[in-house]
Every structure is written in C-alpha cells, then in structure tokens.
Short mmCIF file of C-alpha atoms in Angstrom, two decimals:
data_model
loop_
_atom_site.label_atom_id
_atom_site.label_comp_id
_atom_site.label_asym_id
_atom_site.label_seq_id
_atom_site.Cartn_x
_atom_site.Cartn_y
_atom_site.Cartn_z
CA MET A 4 184.26 129.58 178.58
CA LYS A 5 187.68 129.86 177.15
CA ALA A 6 189.53 126.82 176.49
CA SER A 7 192.77 127.38 178.84
CA GLY A 8 196.18 126.23 177.62
CA LEU A 9 194.97 126.16 173.70
CA ASP A 10 196.07 128.64 171.46
CA SER A 11 194.19 131.84 170.53
CA GLN A 12 193.30 130.74 166.94
CA LEU A 13 191.77 127.28 168.22
CA ASN A 14 189.73 129.42 171.03
CA ALA A 15 188.12 131.55 168.19
CA LYS A 16 187.27 128.75 166.07
CA TRP A 17 185.69 126.79 169.24
CA ALA A 18 183.86 130.08 170.05
CA ARG A 19 182.55 130.35 166.68
CA VAL A 20 181.27 126.85 167.29
CA ARG A 21 179.63 127.65 170.49
CA GLY A 22 178.05 130.84 168.87
CA ARG A 23 176.61 128.58 166.09
CA LEU A 24 175.02 125.94 168.41
CA ARG A 25 173.62 129.00 170.37
CA SER A 26 171.84 130.54 167.50
CA GLU A 27 170.79 127.04 166.03
CA TYR A 28 169.24 125.55 168.95
CA GLY A 29 167.96 128.67 171.05
CA GLU A 30 168.90 130.19 174.32
CA GLN A 31 166.78 127.64 176.44
CA ALA A 32 168.62 124.34 174.98
CA TYR A 33 172.03 126.16 174.90
CA ARG A 34 171.94 127.04 178.47
CA SER A 35 170.94 123.66 179.44
CA TRP A 36 172.86 121.52 177.65
CA LEU A 37 175.60 123.43 175.42
CA LYS A 38 176.94 125.97 177.77
CA PRO A 39 178.73 123.52 180.18
CA LEU A 40 180.71 122.31 177.14
CA THR A 41 184.36 122.80 177.56
CA LEU A 42 187.17 122.35 175.08
CA VAL A 43 190.08 120.87 177.03
CA GLY A 44 192.57 119.48 174.63
CA HIS A 45 193.17 119.04 170.49
CA THR A 46 195.64 116.73 169.11
CA ASN A 47 195.99 115.70 165.50
CA GLY A 48 192.53 116.51 164.57
CA GLU A 49 191.23 114.99 167.70
CA PHE A 50 188.92 117.09 170.07
CA ARG A 51 188.40 116.71 173.83
CA ILE A 52 185.45 118.38 175.52
CA ALA A 53 184.67 118.08 179.02
CA VAL A 54 181.25 118.43 180.83
CA PRO A 55 180.35 118.52 184.29
CA THR A 56 177.95 115.80 184.86
CA ARG A 57 177.28 112.12 182.87
CA PHE A 58 173.67 113.28 182.53
CA ILE A 59 174.73 116.29 180.39
CA ARG A 60 177.27 113.93 178.34
CA ASP A 61 174.81 111.48 177.62
CA TRP A 62 172.00 114.00 176.62
CA VAL A 63 174.58 116.00 174.36
CA MET A 64 175.85 112.62 172.67
CA GLN A 65 172.16 111.63 171.68
CA HIS A 66 171.03 115.17 170.59
CA TYR A 67 173.89 117.36 169.43
CA SER A 68 177.04 115.30 168.70
CA ASP A 69 176.32 114.94 164.99
CA ARG A 70 176.06 118.88 164.48
CA LEU A 71 178.90 119.30 166.92
CA ARG A 72 181.11 117.12 164.55
CA GLN A 73 180.04 118.98 161.48
CA LEU A 74 180.61 122.47 162.83
CA LEU A 75 184.01 121.59 164.08
CA ALA A 76 184.78 119.86 160.64
CA GLY A 77 183.88 123.28 159.09
CA GLU A 78 186.34 124.90 161.28
CA VAL A 79 189.33 122.58 161.41
CA ASN A 80 190.49 120.93 157.95
CA GLU A 81 192.28 118.33 159.72
CA PHE A 82 189.29 117.22 161.86
CA ARG A 83 188.99 113.83 162.87
CA ALA A 84 186.90 113.12 165.90
CA VAL A 85 185.54 114.48 169.12
CA GLU A 86 185.45 112.87 172.36
CA ILE A 87 183.13 114.22 175.26
CA VAL A 88 184.22 113.41 178.74
CA VAL A 89 182.92 113.91 182.28
CA ASP A 90 184.84 116.07 184.47
CA SER A 91 183.12 117.14 187.57
CA ALA A 92 185.70 119.81 188.61
CA ARG A 93 184.37 121.56 185.85
CA ALA A 94 180.88 122.76 187.29
CA PRO A 95 179.96 126.02 187.03
CA ALA A 96 181.87 128.38 189.46
CA ASP A 97 178.73 129.93 190.82
CA THR A 98 177.38 126.74 192.19
CA GLU A 99 177.99 125.78 195.80
CA ALA A 100 180.19 122.71 196.28
CA ASN A 101 177.68 120.98 198.44
CA GLN A 102 174.88 121.60 196.18
CA PRO A 103 173.85 119.60 193.08
CA ILE A 104 173.47 121.07 189.62
CA TYR A 105 170.06 120.66 188.42
CA VAL A 106 169.45 121.14 184.71
CA GLN A 107 166.49 121.12 182.20
CA ALA A 108 165.36 117.53 182.05
CA PRO A 109 164.48 115.60 178.71
CA PRO A 110 160.49 114.90 178.36
CA ALA A 111 160.65 111.59 180.20
CA ALA A 112 163.43 111.92 182.54
CA VAL A 113 163.10 112.27 186.38
CA ALA A 114 165.39 114.92 187.23
CA GLU A 115 164.74 117.81 189.70
CA ILE A 116 164.75 121.41 188.65
CA HIS A 117 166.48 124.05 190.47
CA SER A 118 165.45 127.66 190.04
CA PRO A 119 165.06 130.82 191.79
CA GLY A 120 161.39 131.30 191.13
CA PRO A 121 158.70 130.07 188.90
CA GLY A 122 158.64 130.57 185.31
CA ALA A 123 157.88 128.72 181.87
CA ASP A 124 161.79 128.19 181.03
CA ASP A 125 162.60 126.76 184.19
CA VAL A 126 160.19 124.08 183.92
CA SER A 127 159.75 123.31 180.22
CA ALA A 128 161.40 120.53 178.51
CA PRO A 129 164.09 121.18 175.83
CA LEU A 130 162.40 121.25 172.29
CA ASP A 131 164.01 119.26 169.26
CA PRO A 132 165.15 121.68 166.64
CA ARG A 133 164.30 119.01 164.11
CA PHE A 134 160.70 119.15 165.00
CA THR A 135 159.19 121.97 162.94
CA PHE A 136 156.48 122.23 160.91
CA GLU A 137 158.60 122.70 157.87
CA ASN A 138 160.07 119.09 158.69
CA PHE A 139 156.66 117.28 159.15
CA VAL A 140 155.52 115.30 156.16
CA VAL A 141 152.03 115.75 155.66
CA GLY A 142 149.59 112.69 154.38
CA LYS A 143 145.94 111.72 154.76
CA SER A 144 146.55 109.82 157.76
CA ASN A 145 147.67 113.25 159.69
CA GLU A 146 146.31 116.48 157.63
CA LEU A 147 143.67 116.93 160.30
CA ALA A 148 146.22 116.94 163.20
CA TYR A 149 148.83 119.08 161.36
CA ALA A 150 146.15 121.50 160.13
CA ALA A 151 144.57 121.98 163.96
CA ALA A 152 148.26 122.17 165.18
CA ARG A 153 149.32 124.92 162.68
CA ARG A 154 145.99 126.80 163.53
CA VAL A 155 146.86 126.71 167.35
CA ALA A 156 150.25 128.06 166.64
CA GLU A 157 149.52 130.79 164.21
CA SER A 158 146.36 132.04 165.90
CA LYS A 159 146.52 134.81 168.39
CA THR A 160 143.61 133.82 169.75
CA VAL A 161 142.41 130.29 171.20
CA PRO A 162 140.66 128.73 168.34
CA PHE A 163 139.65 125.43 170.13
CA ASN A 164 140.38 124.43 173.79
CA PRO A 165 142.12 121.69 174.32
CA LEU A 166 143.51 120.39 170.92
CA PHE A 167 143.67 117.07 171.82
CA LEU A 168 146.33 114.70 169.54
CA TYR A 169 146.22 110.90 169.66
CA GLY A 170 147.78 108.03 167.83
CA GLY A 171 150.23 105.32 168.05
CA VAL A 172 153.92 105.45 168.98
CA GLY A 173 156.16 107.16 166.74
CA LEU A 174 153.43 108.99 164.28
CA GLY A 175 154.14 112.30 164.96
CA LYS A 176 152.29 113.53 168.11
CA THR A 177 155.51 114.72 169.81
CA HIS A 178 156.61 116.51 166.47
CA LEU A 179 153.61 118.24 165.92
CA MET A 180 153.61 119.67 169.79
CA HIS A 181 157.34 120.63 169.55
CA ALA A 182 156.52 122.41 166.28
CA ILE A 183 153.70 124.26 167.89
CA ALA A 184 155.97 125.65 170.54
CA TRP A 185 158.82 126.45 168.08
CA HIS A 186 156.49 128.69 166.06
CA ILE A 187 154.81 130.47 168.83
CA LYS A 188 158.43 131.05 170.47
CA LYS A 189 159.38 132.48 166.89
CA ALA A 190 156.22 134.37 166.16
CA GLN A 191 155.22 135.50 169.57
CA PRO A 192 158.10 135.24 171.96
CA GLU A 193 156.30 137.22 174.62
CA ARG A 194 153.85 134.39 175.18
CA ARG A 195 154.94 131.81 177.85
CA VAL A 196 154.92 128.34 176.66
CA ILE A 197 155.21 125.23 178.94
CA TYR A 198 155.71 121.95 177.13
CA LEU A 199 156.64 118.63 179.13
CA SER A 200 155.47 115.12 179.34
CA ALA A 201 152.65 114.09 181.91
CA GLU A 202 155.18 111.73 183.75
CA LYS A 203 157.47 115.09 184.39
CA PHE A 204 154.06 117.09 185.37
CA MET A 205 153.59 114.35 187.93
CA TYR A 206 157.07 114.52 189.21
CA GLN A 207 156.73 118.35 189.55
CA PHE A 208 153.53 118.09 191.48
CA ILE A 209 155.25 115.47 193.90
CA ARG A 210 158.24 117.62 194.41
CA ALA A 211 156.05 120.47 195.39
CA LEU A 212 154.25 118.41 197.74
CA ARG A 213 157.31 117.17 199.44
CA HIS A 214 158.79 120.75 199.84
CA LYS A 215 155.46 121.90 200.64
CA ASN A 216 155.65 124.38 197.84
CA THR A 217 152.37 123.60 196.15
CA MET A 218 151.56 127.23 195.79
CA ALA A 219 154.55 128.13 193.64
CA PHE A 220 153.65 124.86 191.60
CA LYS A 221 150.34 126.21 190.91
CA GLU A 222 151.43 129.85 190.04
CA GLN A 223 154.01 128.21 187.73
CA PHE A 224 151.45 126.14 185.53
CA ARG A 225 148.41 128.56 185.62
CA SER A 226 150.25 131.65 184.72
CA VAL A 227 151.24 130.38 181.07
CA ASP A 228 149.87 131.44 177.75
CA VAL A 229 150.19 127.91 176.38
CA LEU A 230 150.53 124.59 178.55
CA MET A 231 151.47 121.55 176.56
CA ILE A 232 151.11 118.05 178.20
CA ASP A 233 152.65 115.05 176.15
CA ASP A 234 151.35 111.38 176.72
CA VAL A 235 148.63 112.20 179.28
CA GLN A 236 148.07 108.77 179.72
CA PHE A 237 150.69 108.46 182.05
CA ILE A 238 148.68 110.09 184.92
CA SER A 239 146.04 107.27 184.49
CA GLY A 240 145.31 105.96 187.91
CA LYS A 241 147.33 108.55 189.62
CA ASP A 242 144.48 110.39 191.58
CA SER A 243 146.44 113.05 193.11
CA THR A 244 148.26 114.21 190.02
CA GLN A 245 145.06 113.89 188.05
CA GLU A 246 142.90 116.20 190.54
CA GLU A 247 145.68 118.67 190.25
CA PHE A 248 146.08 118.43 186.66
CA PHE A 249 142.06 118.64 186.21
CA HIS A 250 142.10 121.77 188.23
CA THR A 251 145.10 123.52 186.25
CA PHE A 252 143.32 122.37 183.00
CA ASN A 253 140.20 124.22 184.38
CA ALA A 254 141.93 127.26 185.37
CA LEU A 255 143.71 127.72 181.90
CA VAL A 256 140.52 127.18 180.19
CA ASP A 257 138.69 129.62 182.04
CA GLN A 258 141.27 132.33 181.60
CA ASN A 259 141.05 131.41 177.99
CA ARG A 260 144.71 130.07 177.91
CA GLN A 261 145.54 127.44 175.09
CA VAL A 262 146.03 123.77 176.32
CA VAL A 263 147.43 121.04 173.79
CA ILE A 264 147.34 117.55 175.10
CA SER A 265 148.58 114.28 173.48
CA ALA A 266 147.88 110.33 174.33
CA ASP A 267 147.94 107.17 172.67
CA LYS A 268 144.07 106.94 172.75
CA SER A 269 141.13 109.52 172.27
CA PRO A 270 139.88 110.87 175.39
CA SER A 271 136.83 108.27 175.65
CA ASP A 272 139.07 105.24 175.56
CA LEU A 273 141.79 106.47 178.17
CA GLU A 274 141.35 103.80 181.15
CA GLY A 275 142.05 104.98 184.57
CA LEU A 276 141.05 108.45 184.14
CA GLU A 277 138.11 109.90 185.81
CA GLU A 278 135.08 110.40 183.98
CA ARG A 279 134.89 114.35 184.32
CA MET A 280 138.46 114.47 183.17
CA ARG A 281 137.65 112.31 180.11
CA SER A 282 134.80 114.72 179.24
CA ARG A 283 136.91 118.02 179.71
CA LEU A 284 139.59 116.49 177.33
CA GLY A 285 137.07 116.10 174.79
CA TRP A 286 135.73 119.47 174.95
CA GLY A 287 137.64 121.10 172.08
CA LEU A 288 139.04 119.52 168.80
CA VAL A 289 140.21 116.03 169.02
CA ALA A 290 142.29 114.98 166.18
CA ASP A 291 143.65 111.49 165.66
CA ILE A 292 146.82 110.48 163.58
CA HIS A 293 146.24 107.19 161.63
CA PRO A 294 148.98 104.71 160.95
CA THR A 295 150.86 105.77 157.85
CA THR A 296 150.10 105.11 154.06
CA TYR A 297 152.65 103.95 151.49
CA GLU A 298 152.71 107.22 149.92
CA LEU A 299 153.33 109.29 153.19
CA ARG A 300 156.03 106.63 154.18
CA LEU A 301 157.85 106.99 150.86
CA GLY A 302 157.58 111.03 151.37
CA ILE A 303 159.02 110.87 154.57
CA LEU A 304 161.93 109.02 153.73
CA GLN A 305 162.61 111.33 150.51
CA ASN A 306 162.41 114.13 153.13
CA LYS A 307 164.65 112.46 155.79
CA GLY A 308 167.25 111.13 152.88
CA GLU A 309 167.53 115.38 151.84
CA GLN A 310 167.98 116.25 155.55
CA LEU A 311 170.89 113.73 155.75
CA GLY A 312 172.36 114.97 152.39
CA ALA A 313 172.75 111.05 151.44
CA GLU A 314 172.10 109.85 147.84
CA ILE A 315 169.72 106.95 148.18
CA PRO A 316 168.21 104.91 145.25
CA PRO A 317 164.53 105.24 144.64
CA LYS A 318 164.10 101.52 144.81
CA VAL A 319 165.55 101.42 148.15
CA LEU A 320 163.05 104.24 149.48
CA GLU A 321 160.50 102.36 147.96
CA PHE A 322 161.54 99.11 149.49
CA LEU A 323 161.69 100.59 153.00
CA ALA A 324 158.24 102.19 152.46
CA HIS A 325 156.82 98.86 151.77
CA LYS A 326 158.33 96.90 154.46
CA ILE A 327 158.27 99.09 157.39
CA LEU A 328 154.86 99.77 158.42
CA SER A 329 154.92 100.39 162.12
CA ASN A 330 155.64 104.00 162.66
CA VAL A 331 157.68 106.95 161.40
CA ARG A 332 160.14 106.73 164.01
CA GLU A 333 161.31 103.29 163.15
CA LEU A 334 161.18 104.03 159.60
CA GLU A 335 163.59 107.08 160.20
CA GLY A 336 165.75 104.86 162.33
CA ALA A 337 166.16 102.35 159.55
CA LEU A 338 167.44 105.09 156.99
CA ASN A 339 169.51 106.44 159.47
CA ARG A 340 171.38 102.85 159.98
CA ILE A 341 171.67 102.29 156.35
CA VAL A 342 173.25 105.75 155.67
CA ALA A 343 175.76 105.15 158.63
CA HIS A 344 176.65 101.69 157.29
CA ALA A 345 177.41 103.32 153.94
CA THR A 346 179.34 105.93 155.48
CA LEU A 347 181.44 103.86 158.00
CA VAL A 348 182.11 101.09 155.56
CA GLY A 349 182.29 103.09 152.34
CA ARG A 350 180.11 101.10 150.29
CA PRO A 351 177.09 102.63 148.27
CA VAL A 352 173.51 102.30 149.28
CA THR A 353 172.05 99.12 147.50
CA LEU A 354 169.03 97.00 147.87
CA GLU A 355 171.16 93.93 148.75
CA THR A 356 173.21 96.15 151.41
CA THR A 357 169.74 97.61 153.01
CA GLN A 358 168.73 93.85 153.29
CA GLU A 359 171.77 92.94 154.97
CA VAL A 360 171.90 95.92 157.33
CA LEU A 361 168.06 95.51 158.46
CA HIS A 362 167.86 91.95 158.46
CA ASP A 363 166.58 91.95 162.12
CA LEU A 364 163.91 95.10 161.37
CA LEU A 365 162.50 93.52 158.48
CA ARG A 366 162.22 90.21 160.01
CA ALA A 367 160.31 91.70 162.80
CA ASN A 368 158.16 93.70 160.57
CA ASP A 369 157.16 90.85 158.18
CA ARG A 370 154.45 89.58 160.51
CA ARG A 371 153.65 92.76 162.40
CA VAL A 372 149.89 92.75 162.19
CA THR A 373 147.68 95.21 164.07
CA ILE A 374 144.46 93.95 165.91
CA GLU A 375 142.88 97.06 164.11
CA GLU A 376 144.02 95.92 160.68
CA ILE A 377 142.54 92.87 161.39
CA GLN A 378 139.25 94.30 162.26
CA ARG A 379 139.19 96.58 159.45
CA LYS A 380 139.91 93.61 156.95
CA VAL A 381 137.32 91.26 158.23
CA ALA A 382 134.52 93.84 158.51
CA GLU A 383 135.41 94.91 154.82
CA HIS A 384 135.38 91.19 153.66
CA PHE A 385 132.00 90.23 155.55
CA ASN A 386 130.51 93.93 154.79
CA ILE A 387 129.75 95.13 158.35
CA LYS A 388 130.66 98.23 159.91
CA ILE A 389 134.25 98.21 161.78
CA SER A 390 132.15 99.45 165.03
CA GLU A 391 130.51 96.18 165.12
CA MET A 392 133.79 94.51 166.17
CA GLN A 393 133.24 96.31 169.53
CA SER A 394 129.54 96.28 169.77
CA ALA A 395 127.54 93.96 171.96
CA ARG A 396 125.20 92.68 168.98
CA ARG A 397 124.86 88.96 169.03
CA ALA A 398 123.48 88.85 165.72
CA ARG A 399 124.93 85.87 163.71
CA ALA A 400 125.69 88.38 160.64
CA VAL A 401 127.94 90.14 163.33
CA ALA A 402 128.91 87.57 165.86
CA ARG A 403 130.57 85.27 163.15
CA PRO A 404 132.83 88.08 161.42
CA ARG A 405 133.75 88.88 165.08
CA GLN A 406 134.62 85.64 166.07
CA VAL A 407 136.84 85.37 162.93
CA ALA A 408 138.70 88.53 163.84
CA MET A 409 139.71 87.23 167.13
CA TYR A 410 140.79 84.04 165.67
CA LEU A 411 143.04 85.72 163.33
CA ALA A 412 144.34 88.27 166.15
CA LYS A 413 145.28 85.20 168.20
CA GLN A 414 146.96 83.57 165.21
CA LEU A 415 148.78 86.77 163.86
CA THR A 416 149.46 88.85 166.61
CA SER A 417 151.74 88.22 169.92
CA ARG A 418 148.71 89.99 172.18
CA SER A 419 147.49 88.04 174.90
CA LEU A 420 143.70 86.91 175.04
CA PRO A 421 142.76 89.41 177.48
CA GLU A 422 144.55 92.02 175.39
CA ILE A 423 142.62 90.82 172.49
CA GLY A 424 139.18 90.83 174.27
CA ARG A 425 139.84 94.42 175.51
CA LYS A 426 140.15 95.35 171.47
CA PHE A 427 136.75 93.95 171.09
CA GLY A 428 134.63 96.12 173.33
CA GLY A 429 136.08 94.85 176.54
CA ARG A 430 135.36 91.20 176.21
CA ASP A 431 136.53 88.77 178.78
CA HIS A 432 139.38 86.33 177.55
CA THR A 433 136.97 83.34 177.79
CA THR A 434 135.24 84.91 174.96
CA VAL A 435 138.29 85.10 172.80
CA MET A 436 139.01 81.32 173.63
CA HIS A 437 135.57 80.51 172.66
CA ALA A 438 135.79 82.49 169.36
CA VAL A 439 139.03 80.57 168.76
CA ARG A 440 137.73 77.16 169.41
CA LYS A 441 134.23 77.95 167.18
CA VAL A 442 136.43 79.12 164.17
CA GLU A 443 138.44 76.06 164.38
CA GLU A 444 135.56 73.96 164.53
CA LEU A 445 133.81 75.44 161.72
CA ARG A 446 137.01 75.16 159.40
CA SER A 447 137.00 71.26 159.97
CA THR A 448 133.57 71.17 158.69
CA ASP A 449 132.79 74.09 156.29
CA SER A 450 135.44 74.04 153.45
CA SER A 451 133.79 77.48 152.05
CA PHE A 452 134.44 79.05 155.30
CA SER A 453 137.74 77.64 155.93
CA GLU A 454 138.87 79.23 152.28
CA ASP A 455 137.16 82.73 153.23
CA VAL A 456 139.76 82.56 156.47
CA ASP A 457 142.64 81.48 154.59
CA LEU A 458 142.09 84.14 152.11
CA LEU A 459 142.04 86.85 155.04
CA ARG A 460 144.90 85.48 156.73
CA ARG A 461 147.00 85.72 153.20
CA MET A 462 145.55 89.47 152.53
CA LEU A 463 146.73 90.40 156.10
CA GLU A 464 150.04 88.73 155.80
CA ALA A 465 151.00 90.20 152.45
#
C-alpha cells in the first residue's frame, strides 16, 4: 500500500522495508500480519503506522516490532521511534463493510478463519521465524527429540508415525515443531503442512459443527501431507473433539501421511484421553525432552546473546545458567531483560546489575524444586529405582524412601497434597499426610534418620 501524503523517497524506503519483511518472514506470515501495515505519518524520525484491528496491532507489537524498528533505522538515518495505531477505516478495500476481517490466528488464539475453501494455509498457525533447527541448541536432555525431528523434516518418506514429543513447559517442543515445518516448506514446498494447537483444532471442529460444515473440515485436515498438533493434552476430556481427532489421525496414518504431536506428558500418562487414543499416540516414536543441564543452559544463553548482538560477560552467563533452572523460555526472557535494561539505561551488563534487574526472578528460582527432582535424589540416596516411587510395593526398603520423598515434596514445593499423591503413582492425599506424619515422628526419635533427611534437603536446596 502506498503511504499517501508522504514524499516518494520515503514511500520507496517504506516499500523496501515491507519487501524485507515479506522475504524474511514468508508469504504466509506476511499476508496474515504484515500486509495490513500502512505508513500514515513521519515527523522528526518518528514513524506512525496504522493497522485495521487491535488484534493485528497486538500481534505485530509482540512478534515483529523489533525487526520493524531495525529495518526502519537502516533506511532512515534520523530514525527515533515507531508507533503502531489502530485505524479501522484502513480495512482492505475488498472486504464488505458489514463483514468482520478474519486473519490467521496465533496457536492458542480463539479466532475464526474466513477462507474461500479448505486448504493448509487457511488454517495453519503462523510459524515463528526464530524457531529453526539452526537456532536450536542441542544437549543430552533434548538430543533424541532433535534427531527425530530432523529425520521427520528431511525424510521423503514417513520414518515413524506419529512422532510424539513431550516435556515440560518451555523446554523446546514448539521450537522443534516450527523447525520441522520451516524445513519442509523450504525443502519440499509442494507438501501441504498444517501446524496448530490442539485448542485451535477443537475450535475449528466446533465451528464446523455450528456451521454444519463438517465435510469441509474433514477434507481440510485429512488431505494434508503433514499434520502437526501442539499441546494435545488440551483435548483431554473433550469427547467429541477426541473422536474427530482420532479418526483424522487414523485416516492420515492409513494414507502414510506424517503426524507430529506434542504434549506435556508421555501418551501413557495423559489423563482424560481414551485408552485407544493413548495407544495410537504411542505407535511411532515417543521422544521426551528432559529438564536442561547446566551446559545446555549456558549454550542457549551464549547462542541467544549472539542473536541479540550483545556483549555479555561470561560470568553473567554462567551465573544465569546456574540460577535459572526452570525452562528455556524463562532463561531467554531473563537475558532479554538485562540486555534491554543495559540498552535503555546506558549501563554495561555486570553481575551486580543482573542481580538488581532480575531480583524477582532469581528469588522465585531459589527454592523451585520439582517433585521429579526430589524423587530422583531420594532414590539415589537410598539406592532404589526411581520407578519404585510410583510402584505399589510396600516393602520397608521402598516404602520408607517413598515417604521421605513425599515429606520433602510437601516441605520444598508449593504442590497440594492431592497433586503430590498423583506424582507418587496416583496415591490418595491421605497417604501423603500419613507419610509426612511418619517422617516427622521418625525424625524426633532417630537422629541418624533425621540427619539423612536434612542432608537430602540441603542437597535439593543447593
């Protein structure tokens, strides 16, 4: 769109910026989010850009504003800032006045899609250009998932069906799924790929039911070459959606089309899913992504620092890798915060400023101990298998360590008694209460046992 009322030189610069955005983010993301951007004003290095809806503005601000600023600064020497405003009058001219504009929604968004007919591009969620194989840092905790994802992306045939990726929040499942989609789109553009969240799949199905258009829905999802569903645990308990997903899954597998699924738990541990569904999901390759190691966290921080073009002292990176253990998303967010602070305030990044800027995050991570970590440490200490923590065995050599682990879970985590019980083989909360009382009783009468528990607690809090 030509920026009316602006000089031709500025229009040419704006056209170059739009062209760069189109080539960098791809046609799909450009059509959905970047094409509606209209340059409407420029004064003293400050650009004013209009979009037709608040939804588009929020998405652009969250995902593309940094790159937009960089490109404008590269074109205009006196660049100072960019403001994105909502102007509903700038809706596309071919949109009927009484018809809402539907755009491609982000993975978790509940937005309807308006399209002339079924097709992968009409329903697939936008892909993040940062989430490629090249930007994925590999370590022992994720090497199987990474290798499996690459095999699926690079193979002309279906190596295993489905590929099921599982792990905690922020460990890289979504990154790998986006990377698979990017690679296929680049290497085999003729293949049709749909990537979306399970929640979005559910809303698409509900919309098809409401509009009595289920045949188009089936055609859309069963005619693709690769179907990728993120966070499949969200359809737990949704019987009709599960049924439709089950038939879609079977149809694609029968046609030898690739299916990739992600979840926060393994297929066998997903609650609220039918047994036949859990069984089907475990047919192919199940690859878990474990919590990060120190070496992997340090590698991720070094890679992120290079992407940001920021000079960060090694001691700061090592400090963050030691302190922030929860997930990759939080780790990268911490680095973004300290770099932004240094840029805005004009102070170099030091260990002291890092501790100041991240004081709330560091405090939250100081005592963030997981039940899984407690079970692992206790099992190692008492020389039993970690699987015994969930087993039904009542032998004292197993029951006592299990009670200690329950006691420490109550002391060191914010989980409720029922939640703790579920982590120990689906036990009742009264079993956890009994374990806590028993350990407290033994600590008061057996000094050696009490020292053992104290030692475990110190190891977990270190």
